[in-house]
Amino acid sequence: MIALERDVAGATAFLQDKTGPRTYELGIILGSGFSNLVDLLDTELIIPYEEIPHFPKTNVIGHSGKLHFGKIGSKSTMIMQGRFHFYEGHPMATLALPVRVMREMGVQILILTNAAGSINEAFVPGDLMIIEDHLNLSFANPLAASDHVKFGVQFPDTSRAYPTELIDIAHETARSLNLTLQQGVYVFTTGPNYETPAEIRMMRKLGGDAVGMSTFPEALTACHAGIKIFGLSMISNYGSGMSDQSLNHDEVVATMENIKHKVSGFFQNFIAKI
Ligand code: HPA
């Protein structure tokens, strides 16, 4: 067995020892400011990342680093409260590990959440954007490894990475709640710096609608593993150069605080329908 496969197997065996022979059909990864969504879960078990073999640690404010197991309605669900980022110094392949463990635990649908800056001039802080596709501007790849074929095909098709059936259900859910959801292309940058105004203009020309420093590595890994993805970005700030304000993490956290009840109502209804 080569390294990645052994690490995924080790982490999975540790978790299955705690959960028993259960499968979890739904996975959720909570980004900046989305932590309160764990309240949707009928919690059965919480395991801090540092106890899980081969799991890295998070050290970003607002990312507490725990894996939660339980049910949302009738769905057995595992939630990552806190994620790993390339800008923390983790290699891309490390970012793939938790998603591969989720796959081993039975996850078939993965919900990815994040905070993102706007690129599209019609998107304002506080908006929610369904991710319909992504642009990987890091040109690094979480799948690149000698043994990636252990987790999926050699050359994965990404033309339907964000299935339209889930996007349609999201719009239907939003309509029933009188909630407006934007839809667009998420641009991934490595961070940790926010963009320059010139970079935001470039991203707009390339077809991007929102920009962030997460989600792509997990989305690509899930796509490779045959997991369906639904991604939701909370627009936390105007992209660099689009307003007079300078960018900072406190703004991201403050915007999320204002709309977290809306988001949690949306997910409760959405999850019941998928
Ligand atoms: N740029 C990159 N990542 C982000 C931003 C941004 O403006 N806002 C939240 N995450």
mmCIF file of C-alpha atoms and ligand atoms in Angstrom:
data_model
loop_
_atom_site.group_PDB
_atom_site.id
_atom_site.type_symbol
_atom_site.label_atom_id
_atom_site.label_comp_id
_atom_site.label_asym_id
_atom_site.label_seq_id
_atom_site.Cartn_x
_atom_site.Cartn_y
_atom_site.Cartn_z
ATOM 1 C CA MET A 1 0.000 0.000 0.000
ATOM 2 C CA ILE A 2 1.380 3.466 -0.799
ATOM 3 C CA ALA A 3 1.308 6.454 1.541
ATOM 4 C CA LEU A 4 -1.945 8.260 0.707
ATOM 5 C CA GLU A 5 -3.985 5.094 0.604
ATOM 6 C CA ARG A 6 -2.492 3.993 3.907
ATOM 7 C CA ASP A 7 -3.270 7.377 5.539
ATOM 8 C CA VAL A 8 -6.887 7.360 4.340
ATOM 9 C CA ALA A 9 -7.302 3.762 5.526
ATOM 10 C CA GLY A 10 -5.753 4.600 8.920
ATOM 11 C CA ALA A 11 -7.990 7.620 9.533
ATOM 12 C CA THR A 12 -11.081 5.711 8.373
ATOM 13 C CA ALA A 13 -10.338 2.700 10.587
ATOM 14 C CA PHE A 14 -9.912 4.994 13.597
ATOM 15 C CA LEU A 15 -13.269 6.696 12.932
ATOM 16 C CA GLN A 16 -15.126 3.457 12.214
ATOM 17 C CA ASP A 17 -13.867 2.102 15.488
ATOM 18 C CA LYS A 18 -15.740 4.988 17.196
ATOM 19 C CA THR A 19 -18.886 5.095 15.023
ATOM 20 C CA GLY A 20 -19.381 1.364 14.583
ATOM 21 C CA PRO A 21 -20.434 -0.111 11.232
ATOM 22 C CA ARG A 22 -22.446 2.934 10.120
ATOM 23 C CA THR A 23 -22.411 4.783 6.834
ATOM 24 C CA TYR A 24 -22.896 8.528 6.434
ATOM 25 C CA GLU A 25 -24.653 9.559 3.236
ATOM 26 C CA LEU A 26 -24.174 13.309 3.605
ATOM 27 C CA GLY A 27 -20.955 15.223 4.250
ATOM 28 C CA ILE A 28 -20.709 18.928 5.045
ATOM 29 C CA ILE A 29 -17.599 21.103 5.225
ATOM 30 C CA LEU A 30 -18.135 24.362 7.062
ATOM 31 C CA GLY A 31 -16.099 27.398 6.076
ATOM 32 C CA SER A 32 -15.504 30.756 7.742
ATOM 33 C CA GLY A 33 -18.525 31.821 9.738
ATOM 34 C CA PHE A 34 -20.675 28.771 8.940
ATOM 35 C CA SER A 35 -19.873 26.965 12.218
ATOM 36 C CA ASN A 36 -23.396 27.417 13.615
ATOM 37 C CA LEU A 37 -24.722 24.949 11.012
ATOM 38 C CA VAL A 38 -23.637 22.144 13.359
ATOM 39 C CA ASP A 39 -26.788 23.087 15.300
ATOM 40 C CA LEU A 40 -28.837 21.406 12.536
ATOM 41 C CA LEU A 41 -27.308 18.098 13.535
ATOM 42 C CA ASP A 42 -28.784 15.635 15.990
ATOM 43 C CA THR A 43 -25.308 14.957 17.315
ATOM 44 C CA GLU A 44 -24.139 11.466 18.169
ATOM 45 C CA LEU A 45 -20.391 11.929 18.359
ATOM 46 C CA ILE A 46 -17.784 14.710 18.113
ATOM 47 C CA ILE A 47 -14.112 13.985 17.471
ATOM 48 C CA PRO A 48 -11.441 16.733 17.505
ATOM 49 C CA TYR A 49 -9.189 16.601 14.449
ATOM 50 C CA GLU A 50 -6.057 16.240 16.531
ATOM 51 C CA GLU A 51 -7.232 12.801 17.705
ATOM 52 C CA ILE A 52 -7.638 11.494 14.160
ATOM 53 C CA PRO A 53 -4.523 9.846 12.730
ATOM 54 C CA HIS A 54 -3.161 11.618 9.618
ATOM 55 C CA PHE A 55 -5.595 14.570 9.928
ATOM 56 C CA PRO A 56 -3.779 17.918 9.911
ATOM 57 C CA LYS A 57 -4.688 20.671 12.388
ATOM 58 C CA THR A 58 -6.476 23.953 11.636
ATOM 59 C CA ASN A 59 -5.323 27.219 13.118
ATOM 60 C CA VAL A 60 -7.558 29.846 11.506
ATOM 61 C CA ILE A 61 -9.842 31.981 13.692
ATOM 62 C CA GLY A 62 -13.432 30.768 13.286
ATOM 63 C CA HIS A 63 -12.359 27.231 12.304
ATOM 64 C CA SER A 64 -12.508 25.051 15.372
ATOM 65 C CA GLY A 65 -11.428 21.702 13.964
ATOM 66 C CA LYS A 66 -13.928 18.999 14.933
ATOM 67 C CA LEU A 67 -15.641 16.184 13.096
ATOM 68 C CA HIS A 68 -19.320 15.831 14.067
ATOM 69 C CA PHE A 69 -21.428 12.722 13.415
ATOM 70 C CA GLY A 70 -25.199 12.451 13.670
ATOM 71 C CA LYS A 71 -28.414 12.988 11.739
ATOM 72 C CA ILE A 72 -30.051 15.883 9.976
ATOM 73 C CA GLY A 73 -33.660 14.767 9.608
ATOM 74 C CA SER A 74 -33.372 11.215 8.311
ATOM 75 C CA LYS A 75 -29.895 11.660 6.820
ATOM 76 C CA SER A 76 -26.823 10.250 8.504
ATOM 77 C CA THR A 77 -24.396 13.118 8.269
ATOM 78 C CA MET A 78 -20.783 13.922 9.045
ATOM 79 C CA ILE A 79 -19.717 17.533 9.365
ATOM 80 C CA MET A 80 -16.238 18.986 9.268
ATOM 81 C CA GLN A 81 -16.376 22.064 11.464
ATOM 82 C CA GLY A 82 -13.237 23.781 10.247
ATOM 83 C CA ARG A 83 -11.214 22.945 7.155
ATOM 84 C CA PHE A 84 -7.624 22.859 5.998
ATOM 85 C CA HIS A 85 -6.194 25.433 3.616
ATOM 86 C CA PHE A 86 -3.267 25.519 1.242
ATOM 87 C CA TYR A 87 -2.263 28.884 2.746
ATOM 88 C CA GLU A 88 -1.689 27.215 6.123
ATOM 89 C CA GLY A 89 1.166 25.333 4.512
ATOM 90 C CA HIS A 90 -0.635 22.032 3.920
ATOM 91 C CA PRO A 91 0.324 20.295 0.684
ATOM 92 C CA MET A 92 -2.569 19.994 -1.785
ATOM 93 C CA ALA A 93 -2.667 16.196 -1.340
ATOM 94 C CA THR A 94 -3.317 16.684 2.388
ATOM 95 C CA LEU A 95 -6.419 18.726 1.546
ATOM 96 C CA ALA A 96 -7.768 15.701 -0.327
ATOM 97 C CA LEU A 97 -7.500 13.368 2.669
ATOM 98 C CA PRO A 98 -10.642 14.302 4.658
ATOM 99 C CA VAL A 99 -12.831 14.052 1.556
ATOM 100 C CA ARG A 100 -11.429 10.630 0.760
ATOM 101 C CA VAL A 101 -12.121 9.544 4.326
ATOM 102 C CA MET A 102 -15.697 10.819 3.923
ATOM 103 C CA ARG A 103 -16.034 8.695 0.781
ATOM 104 C CA GLU A 104 -14.856 5.641 2.719
ATOM 105 C CA MET A 105 -17.467 6.408 5.391
ATOM 106 C CA GLY A 106 -20.212 6.332 2.735
ATOM 107 C CA VAL A 107 -20.656 9.993 1.776
ATOM 108 C CA GLN A 108 -22.485 10.425 -1.538
ATOM 109 C CA ILE A 109 -23.330 14.127 -1.412
ATOM 110 C CA LEU A 110 -20.924 16.762 -0.087
ATOM 111 C CA ILE A 111 -22.020 20.288 0.824
ATOM 112 C CA LEU A 112 -19.180 22.825 0.694
ATOM 113 C CA THR A 113 -19.539 26.275 2.233
ATOM 114 C CA ASN A 114 -17.222 29.250 2.244
ATOM 115 C CA ALA A 115 -16.936 32.992 2.534
ATOM 116 C CA ALA A 116 -15.871 34.717 -0.664
ATOM 117 C CA GLY A 117 -15.186 38.163 -2.070
ATOM 118 C CA SER A 118 -17.334 39.405 -4.928
ATOM 119 C CA ILE A 119 -15.980 39.768 -8.451
ATOM 120 C CA ASN A 120 -19.357 40.152 -10.154
ATOM 121 C CA GLU A 121 -20.419 43.781 -9.679
ATOM 122 C CA ALA A 122 -24.024 42.723 -9.076
ATOM 123 C CA PHE A 123 -23.075 40.657 -5.999
ATOM 124 C CA VAL A 124 -23.005 42.480 -2.664
ATOM 125 C CA PRO A 125 -21.847 41.486 0.842
ATOM 126 C CA GLY A 126 -24.500 39.339 2.499
ATOM 127 C CA ASP A 127 -25.515 37.670 -0.792
ATOM 128 C CA LEU A 128 -25.433 33.898 -1.064
ATOM 129 C CA MET A 129 -24.052 32.372 -4.258
ATOM 130 C CA ILE A 130 -24.566 28.828 -5.484
ATOM 131 C CA ILE A 131 -21.305 27.604 -6.993
ATOM 132 C CA GLU A 132 -22.056 26.398 -10.510
ATOM 133 C CA ASP A 133 -18.412 25.846 -11.494
ATOM 134 C CA HIS A 134 -14.906 26.854 -10.485
ATOM 135 C CA LEU A 135 -11.696 28.306 -11.884
ATOM 136 C CA ASN A 136 -8.495 26.966 -10.327
ATOM 137 C CA LEU A 137 -6.041 29.861 -10.510
ATOM 138 C CA SER A 138 -3.499 28.109 -8.278
ATOM 139 C CA PHE A 139 -2.631 25.643 -11.045
ATOM 140 C CA ALA A 140 -1.791 23.214 -8.252
ATOM 141 C CA ASN A 141 -3.779 20.004 -7.966
ATOM 142 C CA PRO A 142 -4.872 17.964 -4.924
ATOM 143 C CA LEU A 143 -5.147 14.806 -7.036
ATOM 144 C CA ALA A 144 -1.568 14.813 -8.313
ATOM 145 C CA ALA A 145 0.094 11.827 -6.645
ATOM 146 C CA SER A 146 1.543 8.511 -7.693
ATOM 147 C CA ASP A 147 -1.460 6.613 -6.340
ATOM 148 C CA HIS A 148 -4.428 8.857 -7.179
ATOM 149 C CA VAL A 149 -6.012 6.060 -9.241
ATOM 150 C CA LYS A 150 -6.731 4.281 -5.943
ATOM 151 C CA PHE A 151 -9.436 6.905 -5.345
ATOM 152 C CA GLY A 152 -10.930 7.416 -8.800
ATOM 153 C CA VAL A 153 -10.111 7.373 -12.505
ATOM 154 C CA GLN A 154 -6.809 8.474 -14.014
ATOM 155 C CA PHE A 155 -8.207 11.484 -15.909
ATOM 156 C CA PRO A 156 -11.381 12.670 -14.169
ATOM 157 C CA ASP A 157 -14.168 14.427 -16.056
ATOM 158 C CA THR A 158 -15.025 17.725 -14.356
ATOM 159 C CA SER A 159 -17.684 18.880 -16.795
ATOM 160 C CA ARG A 160 -20.476 18.058 -14.310
ATOM 161 C CA ALA A 161 -18.667 18.629 -11.013
ATOM 162 C CA TYR A 162 -21.569 20.642 -9.530
ATOM 163 C CA PRO A 163 -24.669 18.656 -10.580
ATOM 164 C CA THR A 164 -27.560 20.736 -11.841
ATOM 165 C CA GLU A 165 -30.095 18.561 -10.025
ATOM 166 C CA LEU A 166 -28.781 19.863 -6.669
ATOM 167 C CA ILE A 167 -28.647 23.444 -7.970
ATOM 168 C CA ASP A 168 -32.273 23.157 -9.098
ATOM 169 C CA ILE A 169 -33.332 21.904 -5.652
ATOM 170 C CA ALA A 170 -31.461 24.834 -4.059
ATOM 171 C CA HIS A 171 -33.352 27.367 -6.204
ATOM 172 C CA GLU A 172 -36.655 25.652 -5.466
ATOM 173 C CA THR A 173 -35.850 25.727 -1.715
ATOM 174 C CA ALA A 174 -34.869 29.395 -1.881
ATOM 175 C CA ARG A 175 -38.105 30.284 -3.689
ATOM 176 C CA SER A 176 -40.171 28.551 -1.024
ATOM 177 C CA LEU A 177 -38.377 30.602 1.651
ATOM 178 C CA ASN A 178 -38.489 33.868 -0.264
ATOM 179 C CA LEU A 179 -34.713 33.950 -0.288
ATOM 180 C CA THR A 180 -32.583 35.242 -3.152
ATOM 181 C CA LEU A 181 -29.694 33.044 -4.247
ATOM 182 C CA GLN A 182 -27.119 34.204 -6.749
ATOM 183 C CA GLN A 183 -25.332 31.671 -8.912
ATOM 184 C CA GLY A 184 -21.850 31.850 -10.350
ATOM 185 C CA VAL A 185 -18.277 30.708 -10.828
ATOM 186 C CA TYR A 186 -15.973 30.442 -7.803
ATOM 187 C CA VAL A 187 -12.360 31.410 -8.382
ATOM 188 C CA PHE A 188 -9.787 29.640 -6.218
ATOM 189 C CA THR A 189 -6.575 31.393 -5.206
ATOM 190 C CA THR A 190 -3.994 30.026 -2.806
ATOM 191 C CA GLY A 191 -4.051 33.037 -0.456
ATOM 192 C CA PRO A 192 -3.163 34.006 2.212
ATOM 193 C CA ASN A 193 -3.200 37.508 0.717
ATOM 194 C CA TYR A 194 -6.375 39.064 -0.617
ATOM 195 C CA GLU A 195 -6.215 39.956 -4.302
ATOM 196 C CA THR A 196 -4.954 43.136 -5.913
ATOM 197 C CA PRO A 197 -7.539 45.244 -7.793
ATOM 198 C CA ALA A 198 -5.848 44.194 -11.059
ATOM 199 C CA GLU A 199 -6.280 40.520 -10.156
ATOM 200 C CA ILE A 200 -9.988 41.053 -9.476
ATOM 201 C CA ARG A 201 -10.384 42.743 -12.882
ATOM 202 C CA MET A 202 -8.570 39.829 -14.501
ATOM 203 C CA MET A 203 -10.788 37.287 -12.718
ATOM 204 C CA ARG A 204 -13.880 39.144 -13.910
ATOM 205 C CA LYS A 205 -12.624 38.962 -17.504
ATOM 206 C CA LEU A 206 -11.994 35.242 -17.074
ATOM 207 C CA GLY A 207 -15.615 34.672 -16.042
ATOM 208 C CA GLY A 208 -15.308 34.555 -12.247
ATOM 209 C CA ASP A 209 -18.086 35.781 -9.947
ATOM 210 C CA ALA A 210 -16.601 35.270 -6.468
ATOM 211 C CA VAL A 211 -13.128 34.549 -5.122
ATOM 212 C CA GLY A 212 -11.872 32.569 -2.154
ATOM 213 C CA MET A 213 -9.026 30.511 -0.734
ATOM 214 C CA SER A 214 -10.768 27.175 -0.154
ATOM 215 C CA THR A 215 -13.323 24.727 -1.555
ATOM 216 C CA PHE A 216 -11.685 23.918 -4.900
ATOM 217 C CA PRO A 217 -9.324 21.253 -3.452
ATOM 218 C CA GLU A 218 -12.210 19.479 -1.721
ATOM 219 C CA ALA A 219 -14.540 19.889 -4.700
ATOM 220 C CA LEU A 220 -12.070 18.367 -7.145
ATOM 221 C CA THR A 221 -11.280 15.498 -4.784
ATOM 222 C CA ALA A 222 -14.991 14.792 -4.317
ATOM 223 C CA CYS A 223 -15.611 14.929 -8.063
ATOM 224 C CA HIS A 224 -12.774 12.444 -8.607
ATOM 225 C CA ALA A 225 -14.234 10.160 -5.911
ATOM 226 C CA GLY A 226 -17.703 10.177 -7.521
ATOM 227 C CA ILE A 227 -19.289 12.324 -4.790
ATOM 228 C CA LYS A 228 -21.951 14.871 -5.818
ATOM 229 C CA ILE A 229 -21.134 18.402 -4.697
ATOM 230 C CA PHE A 230 -23.250 21.345 -3.706
ATOM 231 C CA GLY A 231 -21.308 24.546 -3.017
ATOM 232 C CA LEU A 232 -22.553 27.742 -1.400
ATOM 233 C CA SER A 233 -20.507 30.921 -1.026
ATOM 234 C CA MET A 234 -21.459 33.717 1.305
ATOM 235 C CA ILE A 235 -20.310 36.986 -0.224
ATOM 236 C CA SER A 236 -18.543 38.514 2.758
ATOM 237 C CA ASN A 237 -16.938 41.545 1.102
ATOM 238 C CA TYR A 238 -16.513 43.381 -2.178
ATOM 239 C CA GLY A 239 -13.511 42.139 -4.155
ATOM 240 C CA SER A 240 -10.356 44.189 -3.912
ATOM 241 C CA GLY A 241 -10.687 47.592 -5.591
ATOM 242 C CA MET A 242 -14.495 47.387 -5.784
ATOM 243 C CA SER A 243 -15.078 49.539 -2.704
ATOM 244 C CA ASP A 244 -13.184 52.116 -0.665
ATOM 245 C CA GLN A 245 -12.755 49.736 2.256
ATOM 246 C CA SER A 246 -9.647 47.647 2.847
ATOM 247 C CA LEU A 247 -10.146 43.888 3.287
ATOM 248 C CA ASN A 248 -9.865 42.010 6.552
ATOM 249 C CA HIS A 249 -11.017 38.767 8.174
ATOM 250 C CA ASP A 250 -13.151 40.593 10.775
ATOM 251 C CA GLU A 251 -15.403 41.858 7.967
ATOM 252 C CA VAL A 252 -15.889 38.276 6.746
ATOM 253 C CA VAL A 253 -16.905 37.121 10.243
ATOM 254 C CA ALA A 254 -19.190 40.150 10.824
ATOM 255 C CA THR A 255 -21.106 39.728 7.530
ATOM 256 C CA MET A 256 -21.705 36.066 8.292
ATOM 257 C CA GLU A 257 -22.970 36.841 11.770
ATOM 258 C CA ASN A 258 -25.733 38.974 10.202
ATOM 259 C CA ILE A 259 -27.085 36.304 7.874
ATOM 260 C CA LYS A 260 -26.450 33.039 9.689
ATOM 261 C CA HIS A 261 -30.123 32.419 10.533
ATOM 262 C CA LYS A 262 -31.086 32.771 6.874
ATOM 263 C CA VAL A 263 -28.397 30.288 5.903
ATOM 264 C CA SER A 264 -29.381 27.752 8.501
ATOM 265 C CA GLY A 265 -33.077 27.908 7.484
ATOM 266 C CA PHE A 266 -32.042 27.371 3.877
ATOM 267 C CA PHE A 267 -29.902 24.318 4.646
ATOM 268 C CA GLN A 268 -32.494 22.711 6.883
ATOM 269 C CA ASN A 269 -35.023 22.781 4.034
ATOM 270 C CA PHE A 270 -32.525 21.978 1.298
ATOM 271 C CA ILE A 271 -31.134 18.916 3.088
ATOM 272 C CA ALA A 272 -34.639 17.525 3.572
ATOM 273 C CA LYS A 273 -35.108 17.589 -0.228
ATOM 274 C CA ILE A 274 -31.835 16.121 -1.497
HETATM 275 N N1 HPA B 1 -10.581 37.128 -1.519
HETATM 276 C C1 HPA B 1 -10.134 35.865 -1.256
HETATM 277 N N2 HPA B 1 -10.671 35.100 -0.323
HETATM 278 C C2 HPA B 1 -11.697 35.601 0.407
HETATM 279 C C3 HPA B 1 -12.187 36.910 0.179
HETATM 280 C C4 HPA B 1 -11.602 37.702 -0.828
HETATM 281 O O1 HPA B 1 -11.984 38.861 -1.097
HETATM 282 N N3 HPA B 1 -13.216 37.092 1.067
HETATM 283 C C5 HPA B 1 -13.320 35.945 1.790
HETATM 284 N N4 HPA B 1 -12.394 35.038 1.394
#
